[in-house]
PDB file of C-alpha atoms in Angstrom:
ATOM      1  CA  UNK A 778      -5.311  11.504  18.350  1.00  0.00           C
ATOM      2  CA  UNK A 779      -8.922   9.576  17.669  1.00  0.00           C
ATOM      3  CA  UNK A 780     -10.015   7.379  20.242  1.00  0.00           C
ATOM      4  CA  UNK A 781     -11.781   4.076  19.500  1.00  0.00           C
ATOM      5  CA  UNK A 782     -14.174   2.300  21.681  1.00  0.00           C
ATOM      6  CA  UNK A 783     -13.257  -1.129  22.955  1.00  0.00           C
ATOM      7  CA  UNK A 784     -15.614  -2.533  20.088  1.00  0.00           C
ATOM      8  CA  UNK A 785     -14.069  -0.572  17.210  1.00  0.00           C
ATOM      9  CA  UNK A 786     -10.770  -1.714  18.409  1.00  0.00           C
ATOM     10  CA  UNK A 787     -11.918  -5.224  18.611  1.00  0.00           C
ATOM     11  CA  UNK A 788     -13.489  -5.133  14.934  1.00  0.00           C
ATOM     12  CA  UNK A 789     -10.027  -3.269  13.622  1.00  0.00           C
ATOM     13  CA  UNK A 790      -7.822  -5.775  15.012  1.00  0.00           C
ATOM     14  CA  UNK A 791      -9.768  -8.763  14.205  1.00  0.00           C
ATOM     15  CA  UNK A 792     -10.518  -8.110  10.701  1.00  0.00           C
ATOM     16  CA  UNK A 793      -7.737  -6.813   8.895  1.00  0.00           C
ATOM     17  CA  UNK A 794      -6.949 -10.187   7.458  1.00  0.00           C
ATOM     18  CA  UNK A 795      -9.508 -13.130   6.785  1.00  0.00           C
ATOM     19  CA  UNK A 796     -12.367 -11.063   6.091  1.00  0.00           C
ATOM     20  CA  UNK A 797     -15.386 -13.675   5.200  1.00  0.00           C
ATOM     21  CA  UNK A 798     -16.031 -14.617   1.842  1.00  0.00           C
ATOM     22  CA  UNK A 799     -19.734 -15.649   2.504  1.00  0.00           C
ATOM     23  CA  UNK A 800     -22.843 -13.959   1.180  1.00  0.00           C
ATOM     24  CA  UNK A 801     -23.292 -11.979   4.180  1.00  0.00           C
ATOM     25  CA  UNK A 802     -19.657 -11.410   5.611  1.00  0.00           C
ATOM     26  CA  UNK A 803     -20.679  -8.400   8.036  1.00  0.00           C
ATOM     27  CA  UNK A 804     -23.407 -10.892   9.741  1.00  0.00           C
ATOM     28  CA  UNK A 805     -20.370 -13.560  10.253  1.00  0.00           C
ATOM     29  CA  UNK A 806     -18.315 -11.011  11.841  1.00  0.00           C
ATOM     30  CA  UNK A 807     -21.032  -9.729  13.935  1.00  0.00           C
ATOM     31  CA  UNK A 808     -21.812 -13.331  15.329  1.00  0.00           C
ATOM     32  CA  UNK A 809     -18.128 -13.619  16.285  1.00  0.00           C
ATOM     33  CA  UNK A 810     -18.318 -10.545  18.227  1.00  0.00           C
ATOM     34  CA  UNK A 811     -21.807 -11.046  19.531  1.00  0.00           C
ATOM     35  CA  UNK A 812     -23.238  -8.257  18.165  1.00  0.00           C
ATOM     36  CA  UNK A 813     -25.869  -7.461  15.729  1.00  0.00           C
ATOM     37  CA  UNK A 814     -25.063  -7.374  11.911  1.00  0.00           C
ATOM     38  CA  UNK A 815     -26.360  -3.172  11.659  1.00  0.00           C
ATOM     39  CA  UNK A 816     -24.047  -2.683  14.840  1.00  0.00           C
ATOM     40  CA  UNK A 817     -21.313  -3.889  12.754  1.00  0.00           C
ATOM     41  CA  UNK A 818     -22.320  -1.948   9.748  1.00  0.00           C
ATOM     42  CA  UNK A 819     -22.872   1.148  11.665  1.00  0.00           C
ATOM     43  CA  UNK A 820     -19.312   1.310  13.112  1.00  0.00           C
ATOM     44  CA  UNK A 821     -17.481   0.680   9.778  1.00  0.00           C
ATOM     45  CA  UNK A 822     -19.755   3.704   8.705  1.00  0.00           C
ATOM     46  CA  UNK A 823     -18.804   5.785  11.774  1.00  0.00           C
ATOM     47  CA  UNK A 824     -15.235   4.861  11.342  1.00  0.00           C
ATOM     48  CA  UNK A 825     -15.234   5.781   7.504  1.00  0.00           C
ATOM     49  CA  UNK A 826     -16.654   9.186   8.206  1.00  0.00           C
ATOM     50  CA  UNK A 827     -14.263   9.969  10.914  1.00  0.00           C
ATOM     51  CA  UNK A 828     -11.497   8.820   8.445  1.00  0.00           C
ATOM     52  CA  UNK A 829     -10.455   5.942  10.629  1.00  0.00           C
ATOM     53  CA  UNK A 830     -11.183   3.463   7.877  1.00  0.00           C
ATOM     54  CA  UNK A 831      -9.580   3.595   4.635  1.00  0.00           C
ATOM     55  CA  UNK A 832     -11.558   0.844   2.976  1.00  0.00           C
ATOM     56  CA  UNK A 833     -12.901  -2.619   3.765  1.00  0.00           C
ATOM     57  CA  UNK A 834     -11.297  -4.517   1.171  1.00  0.00           C
ATOM     58  CA  UNK A 835      -8.365  -6.103  -1.168  1.00  0.00           C
ATOM     59  CA  UNK A 836      -4.917  -5.387  -0.055  1.00  0.00           C
ATOM     60  CA  UNK A 837      -2.945  -6.486  -3.648  1.00  0.00           C
ATOM     61  CA  UNK A 838       0.494  -7.534  -3.923  1.00  0.00           C
ATOM     62  CA  UNK A 839       2.584  -4.919  -5.820  1.00  0.00           C
ATOM     63  CA  UNK A 840       3.359  -5.731  -9.672  1.00  0.00           C
ATOM     64  CA  UNK A 841       1.128  -8.550  -9.958  1.00  0.00           C
ATOM     65  CA  UNK A 842      -1.513  -6.653 -11.903  1.00  0.00           C
ATOM     66  CA  UNK A 843       0.315  -3.944 -13.891  1.00  0.00           C
ATOM     67  CA  UNK A 844       3.360  -2.306 -12.827  1.00  0.00           C
ATOM     68  CA  UNK A 845       4.186   0.214 -10.016  1.00  0.00           C
ATOM     69  CA  UNK A 846       7.296   2.438  -8.592  1.00  0.00           C
ATOM     70  CA  UNK A 847       8.739   3.993  -5.839  1.00  0.00           C
ATOM     71  CA  UNK A 848      10.006   7.547  -7.057  1.00  0.00           C
ATOM     72  CA  UNK A 849      12.165   9.975  -4.856  1.00  0.00           C
ATOM     73  CA  UNK A 850      12.421  13.735  -6.115  1.00  0.00           C
ATOM     74  CA  UNK A 851      14.824  16.192  -5.029  1.00  0.00           C
ATOM     75  CA  UNK A 852      12.765  19.444  -5.004  1.00  0.00           C
ATOM     76  CA  UNK A 853      13.914  23.048  -4.017  1.00  0.00           C
ATOM     77  CA  UNK A 854      11.780  24.257  -0.835  1.00  0.00           C
ATOM     78  CA  UNK A 855      10.057  27.040  -2.910  1.00  0.00           C
ATOM     79  CA  UNK A 856       8.805  24.595  -5.463  1.00  0.00           C
ATOM     80  CA  UNK A 857       7.866  21.930  -3.407  1.00  0.00           C
ATOM     81  CA  UNK A 858       4.133  22.995  -3.071  1.00  0.00           C
ATOM     82  CA  UNK A 859       3.850  23.490  -6.765  1.00  0.00           C
ATOM     83  CA  UNK A 860       5.456  20.314  -7.845  1.00  0.00           C
ATOM     84  CA  UNK A 861       3.558  18.251  -5.007  1.00  0.00           C
ATOM     85  CA  UNK A 862       0.137  19.452  -6.130  1.00  0.00           C
ATOM     86  CA  UNK A 863       1.216  18.400  -9.851  1.00  0.00           C
ATOM     87  CA  UNK A 864       2.294  15.217  -8.910  1.00  0.00           C
ATOM     88  CA  UNK A 865      -1.215  14.656  -6.935  1.00  0.00           C
ATOM     89  CA  UNK A 866      -2.884  15.527 -10.119  1.00  0.00           C
ATOM     90  CA  UNK A 867      -1.694  12.611 -11.780  1.00  0.00           C
ATOM     91  CA  UNK A 868      -4.085   9.763 -11.574  1.00  0.00           C
ATOM     92  CA  UNK A 869      -1.737   7.011 -11.619  1.00  0.00           C
ATOM     93  CA  UNK A 870      -0.067   8.347  -8.551  1.00  0.00           C
ATOM     94  CA  UNK A 871      -1.576   6.661  -5.596  1.00  0.00           C
ATOM     95  CA  UNK A 872       0.848   7.683  -2.566  1.00  0.00           C
ATOM     96  CA  UNK A 873       2.416  10.739  -2.370  1.00  0.00           C
ATOM     97  CA  UNK A 874       4.491  11.700   0.845  1.00  0.00           C
ATOM     98  CA  UNK A 875       6.562  14.697   1.615  1.00  0.00           C
ATOM     99  CA  UNK A 876       9.462  13.611   3.724  1.00  0.00           C
ATOM    100  CA  UNK A 877      12.502  15.033   5.602  1.00  0.00           C
ATOM    101  CA  UNK A 878      15.614  14.374   3.182  1.00  0.00           C
ATOM    102  CA  UNK A 879      17.086  16.097   0.461  1.00  0.00           C
ATOM    103  CA  UNK A 880      14.580  13.446  -1.418  1.00  0.00           C
ATOM    104  CA  UNK A 881      11.993  15.227  -0.270  1.00  0.00           C
ATOM    105  CA  UNK A 882       8.764  14.212  -2.161  1.00  0.00           C
ATOM    106  CA  UNK A 883       8.205  10.150  -2.308  1.00  0.00           C
ATOM    107  CA  UNK A 884       5.458   8.859  -4.433  1.00  0.00           C
ATOM    108  CA  UNK A 885       4.307   5.636  -6.099  1.00  0.00           C
ATOM    109  CA  UNK A 886       3.511   5.379  -9.638  1.00  0.00           C
ATOM    110  CA  UNK A 887       1.027   2.535 -10.452  1.00  0.00           C
ATOM    111  CA  UNK A 888       0.184   1.717 -14.037  1.00  0.00           C
ATOM    112  CA  UNK A 889      -0.640  -1.132 -16.183  1.00  0.00           C
ATOM    113  CA  UNK A 890       2.786  -1.720 -17.641  1.00  0.00           C
ATOM    114  CA  UNK A 891       6.600  -0.751 -16.844  1.00  0.00           C
ATOM    115  CA  UNK A 892       6.362   1.002 -20.317  1.00  0.00           C
ATOM    116  CA  UNK A 893       3.655   3.114 -18.772  1.00  0.00           C
ATOM    117  CA  UNK A 894       5.291   3.723 -15.493  1.00  0.00           C
ATOM    118  CA  UNK A 895       8.260   5.140 -17.601  1.00  0.00           C
ATOM    119  CA  UNK A 896       6.382   7.277 -19.665  1.00  0.00           C
ATOM    120  CA  UNK A 897       4.509   8.942 -16.927  1.00  0.00           C
ATOM    121  CA  UNK A 898       8.240   9.407 -15.311  1.00  0.00           C
ATOM    122  CA  UNK A 899       8.998  11.051 -18.382  1.00  0.00           C
ATOM    123  CA  UNK A 900       6.309  13.086 -18.534  1.00  0.00           C
ATOM    124  CA  UNK A 901       6.995  14.480 -15.130  1.00  0.00           C
ATOM    125  CA  UNK A 902      10.414  15.378 -15.481  1.00  0.00           C
ATOM    126  CA  UNK A 903       9.463  17.255 -18.871  1.00  0.00           C
ATOM    127  CA  UNK A 904       7.022  19.066 -16.949  1.00  0.00           C
ATOM    128  CA  UNK A 905       9.328  20.123 -14.059  1.00  0.00           C
ATOM    129  CA  UNK A 906      12.586  20.022 -15.379  1.00  0.00           C
ATOM    130  CA  UNK A 907      13.448  18.021 -12.232  1.00  0.00           C
ATOM    131  CA  UNK A 908      14.996  14.320 -12.126  1.00  0.00           C
ATOM    132  CA  UNK A 909      12.946  11.445 -11.057  1.00  0.00           C
ATOM    133  CA  UNK A 910      14.605   8.760  -9.403  1.00  0.00           C
ATOM    134  CA  UNK A 911      12.935   5.137  -9.809  1.00  0.00           C
ATOM    135  CA  UNK A 912      13.441   3.008  -6.769  1.00  0.00           C
ATOM    136  CA  UNK A 913      10.946  -0.359  -8.046  1.00  0.00           C
ATOM    137  CA  UNK A 914      10.624  -2.939  -5.623  1.00  0.00           C
ATOM    138  CA  UNK A 915      12.937  -5.704  -6.325  1.00  0.00           C
ATOM    139  CA  UNK A 916      12.014  -8.134  -3.645  1.00  0.00           C
ATOM    140  CA  UNK A 917       9.460  -7.929  -0.800  1.00  0.00           C
ATOM    141  CA  UNK A 918      10.469  -9.407   2.658  1.00  0.00           C
ATOM    142  CA  UNK A 919       7.358  -9.116   4.468  1.00  0.00           C
ATOM    143  CA  UNK A 920       3.782 -10.291   3.984  1.00  0.00           C
ATOM    144  CA  UNK A 921       1.364  -7.254   4.880  1.00  0.00           C
ATOM    145  CA  UNK A 922      -1.132  -8.929   6.798  1.00  0.00           C
ATOM    146  CA  UNK A 923      -2.011  -5.376   8.918  1.00  0.00           C
ATOM    147  CA  UNK A 924      -0.935  -4.926  12.450  1.00  0.00           C
ATOM    148  CA  UNK A 925      -2.583  -4.128  15.697  1.00  0.00           C
ATOM    149  CA  UNK A 926      -3.375  -0.870  16.652  1.00  0.00           C
TER     150      UNK A 926
ATOM    151  CA  UNK B 513     -23.477  -5.236 -19.303  1.00  0.00           C
ATOM    152  CA  UNK B 514     -20.927  -6.518 -21.537  1.00  0.00           C
ATOM    153  CA  UNK B 515     -19.378  -9.618 -21.686  1.00  0.00           C
ATOM    154  CA  UNK B 516     -15.897  -9.279 -19.846  1.00  0.00           C
ATOM    155  CA  UNK B 517     -13.219 -10.384 -22.447  1.00  0.00           C
ATOM    156  CA  UNK B 518     -10.671 -13.225 -21.268  1.00  0.00           C
ATOM    157  CA  UNK B 519      -7.445 -11.788 -21.974  1.00  0.00           C
ATOM    158  CA  UNK B 520      -4.904 -13.105 -19.662  1.00  0.00           C
ATOM    159  CA  UNK B 521      -2.629 -10.672 -18.124  1.00  0.00           C
ATOM    160  CA  UNK B 522      -0.285 -10.782 -15.243  1.00  0.00           C
ATOM    161  CA  UNK B 523       0.063 -14.048 -13.403  1.00  0.00           C
ATOM    162  CA  UNK B 524      -2.776 -15.558 -14.651  1.00  0.00           C
ATOM    163  CA  UNK B 525      -5.141 -12.324 -13.797  1.00  0.00           C
ATOM    164  CA  UNK B 526      -7.326 -12.139 -16.577  1.00  0.00           C
ATOM    165  CA  UNK B 527      -9.871  -9.379 -17.117  1.00  0.00           C
ATOM    166  CA  UNK B 528     -12.627 -10.197 -15.006  1.00  0.00           C
ATOM    167  CA  UNK B 529     -10.159 -10.464 -11.939  1.00  0.00           C
ATOM    168  CA  UNK B 530      -8.798  -6.946 -12.806  1.00  0.00           C
ATOM    169  CA  UNK B 531     -12.521  -5.614 -12.961  1.00  0.00           C
ATOM    170  CA  UNK B 532     -12.892  -7.172  -9.125  1.00  0.00           C
ATOM    171  CA  UNK B 533      -9.950  -5.652  -8.269  1.00  0.00           C
ATOM    172  CA  UNK B 534     -10.652  -2.354  -9.423  1.00  0.00           C
ATOM    173  CA  UNK B 535     -13.961  -2.591  -7.758  1.00  0.00           C
ATOM    174  CA  UNK B 536     -13.057  -3.723  -4.131  1.00  0.00           C
ATOM    175  CA  UNK B 537     -10.007  -1.106  -4.002  1.00  0.00           C
ATOM    176  CA  UNK B 538     -12.554   1.712  -3.476  1.00  0.00           C
ATOM    177  CA  UNK B 539     -13.730  -0.599  -1.170  1.00  0.00           C
ATOM    178  CA  UNK B 540     -16.456  -3.402  -0.216  1.00  0.00           C
ATOM    179  CA  UNK B 541     -20.042  -1.486  -0.224  1.00  0.00           C
ATOM    180  CA  UNK B 542     -20.992  -1.407   3.748  1.00  0.00           C
ATOM    181  CA  UNK B 543     -24.177  -3.078   2.824  1.00  0.00           C
ATOM    182  CA  UNK B 544     -25.559  -6.519   4.043  1.00  0.00           C
ATOM    183  CA  UNK B 545     -24.532  -8.331   0.821  1.00  0.00           C
ATOM    184  CA  UNK B 546     -21.094  -6.664  -0.490  1.00  0.00           C
ATOM    185  CA  UNK B 547     -20.281  -9.086  -2.828  1.00  0.00           C
ATOM    186  CA  UNK B 548     -23.947  -9.289  -4.405  1.00  0.00           C
ATOM    187  CA  UNK B 549     -23.374  -5.533  -4.910  1.00  0.00           C
ATOM    188  CA  UNK B 550     -20.070  -5.903  -6.721  1.00  0.00           C
ATOM    189  CA  UNK B 551     -21.452  -8.808  -8.983  1.00  0.00           C
ATOM    190  CA  UNK B 552     -24.368  -6.672 -10.042  1.00  0.00           C
ATOM    191  CA  UNK B 553     -21.888  -4.084 -11.213  1.00  0.00           C
ATOM    192  CA  UNK B 554     -19.796  -6.225 -12.968  1.00  0.00           C
ATOM    193  CA  UNK B 555     -22.524  -8.404 -14.697  1.00  0.00           C
ATOM    194  CA  UNK B 556     -21.169 -11.730 -12.809  1.00  0.00           C
ATOM    195  CA  UNK B 557     -22.536 -13.895 -10.039  1.00  0.00           C
ATOM    196  CA  UNK B 558     -21.664 -13.408  -6.661  1.00  0.00           C
ATOM    197  CA  UNK B 559     -19.936 -16.624  -6.219  1.00  0.00           C
ATOM    198  CA  UNK B 560     -18.009 -15.755  -9.170  1.00  0.00           C
ATOM    199  CA  UNK B 561     -16.672 -12.690  -7.444  1.00  0.00           C
ATOM    200  CA  UNK B 562     -16.046 -14.692  -4.185  1.00  0.00           C
ATOM    201  CA  UNK B 563     -14.368 -17.881  -6.108  1.00  0.00           C
ATOM    202  CA  UNK B 564     -12.262 -15.684  -8.019  1.00  0.00           C
ATOM    203  CA  UNK B 565     -11.086 -13.285  -4.891  1.00  0.00           C
ATOM    204  CA  UNK B 566     -10.367 -16.992  -2.941  1.00  0.00           C
ATOM    205  CA  UNK B 567      -8.252 -17.844  -6.339  1.00  0.00           C
ATOM    206  CA  UNK B 568      -6.147 -14.462  -6.273  1.00  0.00           C
ATOM    207  CA  UNK B 569      -5.578 -14.804  -2.744  1.00  0.00           C
ATOM    208  CA  UNK B 570      -4.246 -18.239  -3.376  1.00  0.00           C
ATOM    209  CA  UNK B 571      -2.074 -17.142  -6.491  1.00  0.00           C
ATOM    210  CA  UNK B 572      -0.404 -14.242  -4.172  1.00  0.00           C
ATOM    211  CA  UNK B 573      -2.160 -11.592  -6.422  1.00  0.00           C
ATOM    212  CA  UNK B 574      -4.384 -10.325  -3.100  1.00  0.00           C
ATOM    213  CA  UNK B 575      -2.457 -10.580  -0.045  1.00  0.00           C
ATOM    214  CA  UNK B 576      -5.144 -10.093   2.143  1.00  0.00           C
ATOM    215  CA  UNK B 577      -8.935  -8.929   2.140  1.00  0.00           C
ATOM    216  CA  UNK B 578     -10.127  -6.975   5.558  1.00  0.00           C
ATOM    217  CA  UNK B 579     -10.406  -3.826   7.372  1.00  0.00           C
ATOM    218  CA  UNK B 580      -7.585  -1.131   6.019  1.00  0.00           C
ATOM    219  CA  UNK B 581      -7.420   1.432   8.669  1.00  0.00           C
ATOM    220  CA  UNK B 582      -5.910   4.786   8.368  1.00  0.00           C
ATOM    221  CA  UNK B 583      -2.956   4.434  10.970  1.00  0.00           C
ATOM    222  CA  UNK B 584      -2.191   8.110  10.672  1.00  0.00           C
ATOM    223  CA  UNK B 585      -5.562   9.086  12.328  1.00  0.00           C
ATOM    224  CA  UNK B 586      -5.156   6.091  14.958  1.00  0.00           C
ATOM    225  CA  UNK B 587      -2.001   8.130  16.111  1.00  0.00           C
ATOM    226  CA  UNK B 588       0.629   6.504  14.146  1.00  0.00           C
ATOM    227  CA  UNK B 589       2.097   9.789  13.192  1.00  0.00           C
ATOM    228  CA  UNK B 590       5.525   8.791  13.241  1.00  0.00           C
ATOM    229  CA  UNK B 591       5.735   7.332   9.981  1.00  0.00           C
ATOM    230  CA  UNK B 592       9.523   6.123   9.669  1.00  0.00           C
ATOM    231  CA  UNK B 593      11.033   5.030   6.694  1.00  0.00           C
ATOM    232  CA  UNK B 594      14.240   3.184   7.799  1.00  0.00           C
ATOM    233  CA  UNK B 595      17.075   2.926   5.056  1.00  0.00           C
ATOM    234  CA  UNK B 596      19.925   0.522   4.768  1.00  0.00           C
ATOM    235  CA  UNK B 597      22.947  -0.160   2.997  1.00  0.00           C
ATOM    236  CA  UNK B 598      23.334  -3.695   3.190  1.00  0.00           C
ATOM    237  CA  UNK B 599      25.979  -5.853   1.771  1.00  0.00           C
ATOM    238  CA  UNK B 600      24.531  -7.316  -1.320  1.00  0.00           C
ATOM    239  CA  UNK B 601      25.220 -11.044  -0.608  1.00  0.00           C
ATOM    240  CA  UNK B 602      23.324 -10.766   2.843  1.00  0.00           C
ATOM    241  CA  UNK B 603      20.543  -8.547   1.736  1.00  0.00           C
ATOM    242  CA  UNK B 604      18.196 -11.675   1.275  1.00  0.00           C
ATOM    243  CA  UNK B 605      18.960 -13.237   4.648  1.00  0.00           C
ATOM    244  CA  UNK B 606      18.716 -10.330   6.718  1.00  0.00           C
ATOM    245  CA  UNK B 607      15.540  -8.654   4.754  1.00  0.00           C
ATOM    246  CA  UNK B 608      13.807 -12.242   5.869  1.00  0.00           C
ATOM    247  CA  UNK B 609      14.718 -11.565   9.538  1.00  0.00           C
ATOM    248  CA  UNK B 610      14.022  -7.835   9.567  1.00  0.00           C
ATOM    249  CA  UNK B 611      10.671  -8.176   7.583  1.00  0.00           C
ATOM    250  CA  UNK B 612       9.811 -10.671  10.327  1.00  0.00           C
ATOM    251  CA  UNK B 613       9.896  -7.905  13.017  1.00  0.00           C
ATOM    252  CA  UNK B 614       6.355  -7.326  14.441  1.00  0.00           C
ATOM    253  CA  UNK B 615       6.734  -3.457  14.296  1.00  0.00           C
ATOM    254  CA  UNK B 616       7.948  -3.456  10.577  1.00  0.00           C
ATOM    255  CA  UNK B 617       5.062  -3.003   8.354  1.00  0.00           C
ATOM    256  CA  UNK B 618       6.583  -3.198   4.841  1.00  0.00           C
ATOM    257  CA  UNK B 619      10.258  -4.351   4.150  1.00  0.00           C
ATOM    258  CA  UNK B 620      11.550  -4.333   0.441  1.00  0.00           C
ATOM    259  CA  UNK B 621      14.902  -4.510  -1.174  1.00  0.00           C
ATOM    260  CA  UNK B 622      15.166  -1.659  -3.727  1.00  0.00           C
ATOM    261  CA  UNK B 623      18.042  -0.579  -6.055  1.00  0.00           C
ATOM    262  CA  UNK B 624      20.594   1.934  -4.832  1.00  0.00           C
ATOM    263  CA  UNK B 625      20.909   5.098  -7.006  1.00  0.00           C
ATOM    264  CA  UNK B 626      24.349   6.158  -6.526  1.00  0.00           C
ATOM    265  CA  UNK B 627      25.910   8.581  -5.452  1.00  0.00           C
ATOM    266  CA  UNK B 628      22.665  10.364  -4.243  1.00  0.00           C
ATOM    267  CA  UNK B 629      20.747   6.981  -2.905  1.00  0.00           C
ATOM    268  CA  UNK B 630      23.392   4.603  -1.474  1.00  0.00           C
ATOM    269  CA  UNK B 631      20.354   2.412   0.287  1.00  0.00           C
ATOM    270  CA  UNK B 632      19.078  -0.899  -0.987  1.00  0.00           C
ATOM    271  CA  UNK B 633      16.622  -2.179   2.410  1.00  0.00           C
ATOM    272  CA  UNK B 634      13.799  -0.328   3.116  1.00  0.00           C
ATOM    273  CA  UNK B 635      12.001  -1.351   6.749  1.00  0.00           C
ATOM    274  CA  UNK B 636       8.813   0.846   7.351  1.00  0.00           C
ATOM    275  CA  UNK B 637       8.252   1.314  10.946  1.00  0.00           C
ATOM    276  CA  UNK B 638       4.680   2.879  12.155  1.00  0.00           C
ATOM    277  CA  UNK B 639       4.794   4.262  15.640  1.00  0.00           C
ATOM    278  CA  UNK B 640       3.097   7.230  17.846  1.00  0.00           C
ATOM    279  CA  UNK B 641       6.316   8.991  18.286  1.00  0.00           C
ATOM    280  CA  UNK B 642       9.936   9.602  16.819  1.00  0.00           C
ATOM    281  CA  UNK B 643      11.361   8.504  20.051  1.00  0.00           C
ATOM    282  CA  UNK B 644       9.523   5.190  19.680  1.00  0.00           C
ATOM    283  CA  UNK B 645      10.363   4.906  16.011  1.00  0.00           C
ATOM    284  CA  UNK B 646      14.256   5.576  16.926  1.00  0.00           C
ATOM    285  CA  UNK B 647      14.186   2.722  19.849  1.00  0.00           C
ATOM    286  CA  UNK B 648      12.781   0.211  17.052  1.00  0.00           C
ATOM    287  CA  UNK B 649      15.500   1.051  14.444  1.00  0.00           C
ATOM    288  CA  UNK B 650      17.916   0.820  17.349  1.00  0.00           C
ATOM    289  CA  UNK B 651      16.851  -2.540  17.776  1.00  0.00           C
ATOM    290  CA  UNK B 652      17.034  -3.235  13.714  1.00  0.00           C
ATOM    291  CA  UNK B 653      20.653  -1.840  13.710  1.00  0.00           C
ATOM    292  CA  UNK B 654      21.961  -4.212  16.560  1.00  0.00           C
ATOM    293  CA  UNK B 655      20.392  -7.258  14.363  1.00  0.00           C
ATOM    294  CA  UNK B 656      21.961  -5.835  11.366  1.00  0.00           C
ATOM    295  CA  UNK B 657      25.282  -4.691  12.971  1.00  0.00           C
ATOM    296  CA  UNK B 658      27.605  -6.917  11.026  1.00  0.00           C
ATOM    297  CA  UNK B 659      26.349  -5.942   7.654  1.00  0.00           C
ATOM    298  CA  UNK B 660      25.259  -2.447   7.962  1.00  0.00           C
ATOM    299  CA  UNK B 661      27.202   0.249   6.213  1.00  0.00           C
ATOM    300  CA  UNK B 662      25.054   3.064   6.752  1.00  0.00           C
ATOM    301  CA  UNK B 663      21.604   3.739   7.431  1.00  0.00           C
ATOM    302  CA  UNK B 664      19.066   6.731   7.890  1.00  0.00           C
ATOM    303  CA  UNK B 665      15.257   7.258   8.949  1.00  0.00           C
ATOM    304  CA  UNK B 666      13.335   9.302   6.782  1.00  0.00           C
ATOM    305  CA  UNK B 667      10.256  11.019   8.283  1.00  0.00           C
ATOM    306  CA  UNK B 668       7.161  11.976   6.139  1.00  0.00           C
ATOM    307  CA  UNK B 669       6.295  15.608   7.249  1.00  0.00           C
ATOM    308  CA  UNK B 670       2.921  15.576   5.102  1.00  0.00           C
ATOM    309  CA  UNK B 671       0.673  12.855   3.382  1.00  0.00           C
ATOM    310  CA  UNK B 672      -0.324  14.689   0.350  1.00  0.00           C
ATOM    311  CA  UNK B 673      -2.069  11.891  -1.402  1.00  0.00           C
ATOM    312  CA  UNK B 674      -3.173   8.179  -0.328  1.00  0.00           C
ATOM    313  CA  UNK B 675      -5.609   6.001  -2.252  1.00  0.00           C
ATOM    314  CA  UNK B 676      -5.793   2.578  -2.968  1.00  0.00           C
ATOM    315  CA  UNK B 677      -4.323   0.958  -6.274  1.00  0.00           C
ATOM    316  CA  UNK B 678      -5.430   2.441  -9.392  1.00  0.00           C
ATOM    317  CA  UNK B 679      -5.735   0.838 -12.520  1.00  0.00           C
ATOM    318  CA  UNK B 680      -6.328   2.235 -15.841  1.00  0.00           C
ATOM    319  CA  UNK B 681      -9.356   1.140 -18.219  1.00  0.00           C
ATOM    320  CA  UNK B 682      -9.078  -2.510 -19.372  1.00  0.00           C
ATOM    321  CA  UNK B 683      -8.774  -1.260 -23.048  1.00  0.00           C
ATOM    322  CA  UNK B 684      -5.913   0.668 -22.660  1.00  0.00           C
ATOM    323  CA  UNK B 685      -4.184  -1.990 -19.957  1.00  0.00           C
ATOM    324  CA  UNK B 686      -4.489  -4.681 -22.971  1.00  0.00           C
ATOM    325  CA  UNK B 687      -2.939  -2.365 -25.455  1.00  0.00           C
ATOM    326  CA  UNK B 688       0.330  -1.826 -23.064  1.00  0.00           C
ATOM    327  CA  UNK B 689       0.601  -5.405 -21.944  1.00  0.00           C
TER     328      UNK B 689
END
């Protein structure tokens, strides 16, 4: 497991939400943490290099810009790798997980419209000869504000 | 830089909003003035970038702006998707209760796909061990006791791909809207 220094933990827990929209946001964070701006930037670069920081940026609510759907597929074990590689190669697929279930591949397709999502699923079914199960979000009960680590 | 078309998209997000989202999905640059850099890329002012991000947050298009950590790398490797078959007339009420639990990171209503997929409520639980996931799911089960017609936990065994939101080119998007 990757260990965090106390200052890294403070930074991650303190700024998953409410990132400053000011000209020098890292300097503002640095002020509140009583460290230098360069320290904040160095920590973020280090977290990024270690694969701990995905990004600093906006988390967008699904289906407000464009359209997306969760999709599940049941794939025989001996074809899983081939099909998973193909799914990953599709630019509109932005999450792809192997899961322990009869439905063993789960991914999210994000495109500019519902019809484009459907076109992509159609393409996947044609290419693989397998069914896709579309499970679009109907209602969100949780506002993702990050969680303490 | 060409002036950007003001075509309206979903919920009032215009083309400039889209471009700001695309630019920030890759991450704000780790430089002293990140909004200036985004502004330069898009050929608009940094004040416009900040104002539009604020406006998109107010309209609910952007949920949050901040550090997006990779939980898997932080030891949250037991990523359990709990899925529930809940009475349709109770799902909104129960969804709100489950979504409010601090260990539930996502909570969504989705369509069933019978007979293969009977579940209509998804509650994602992140934890460091499967035992911890199971304890949390047991706690959810006790809340849902009377309306739970069956549930399961589906663990991810491998993250094959995880990237920020991808949007296709504005030109193509416009044709499809």
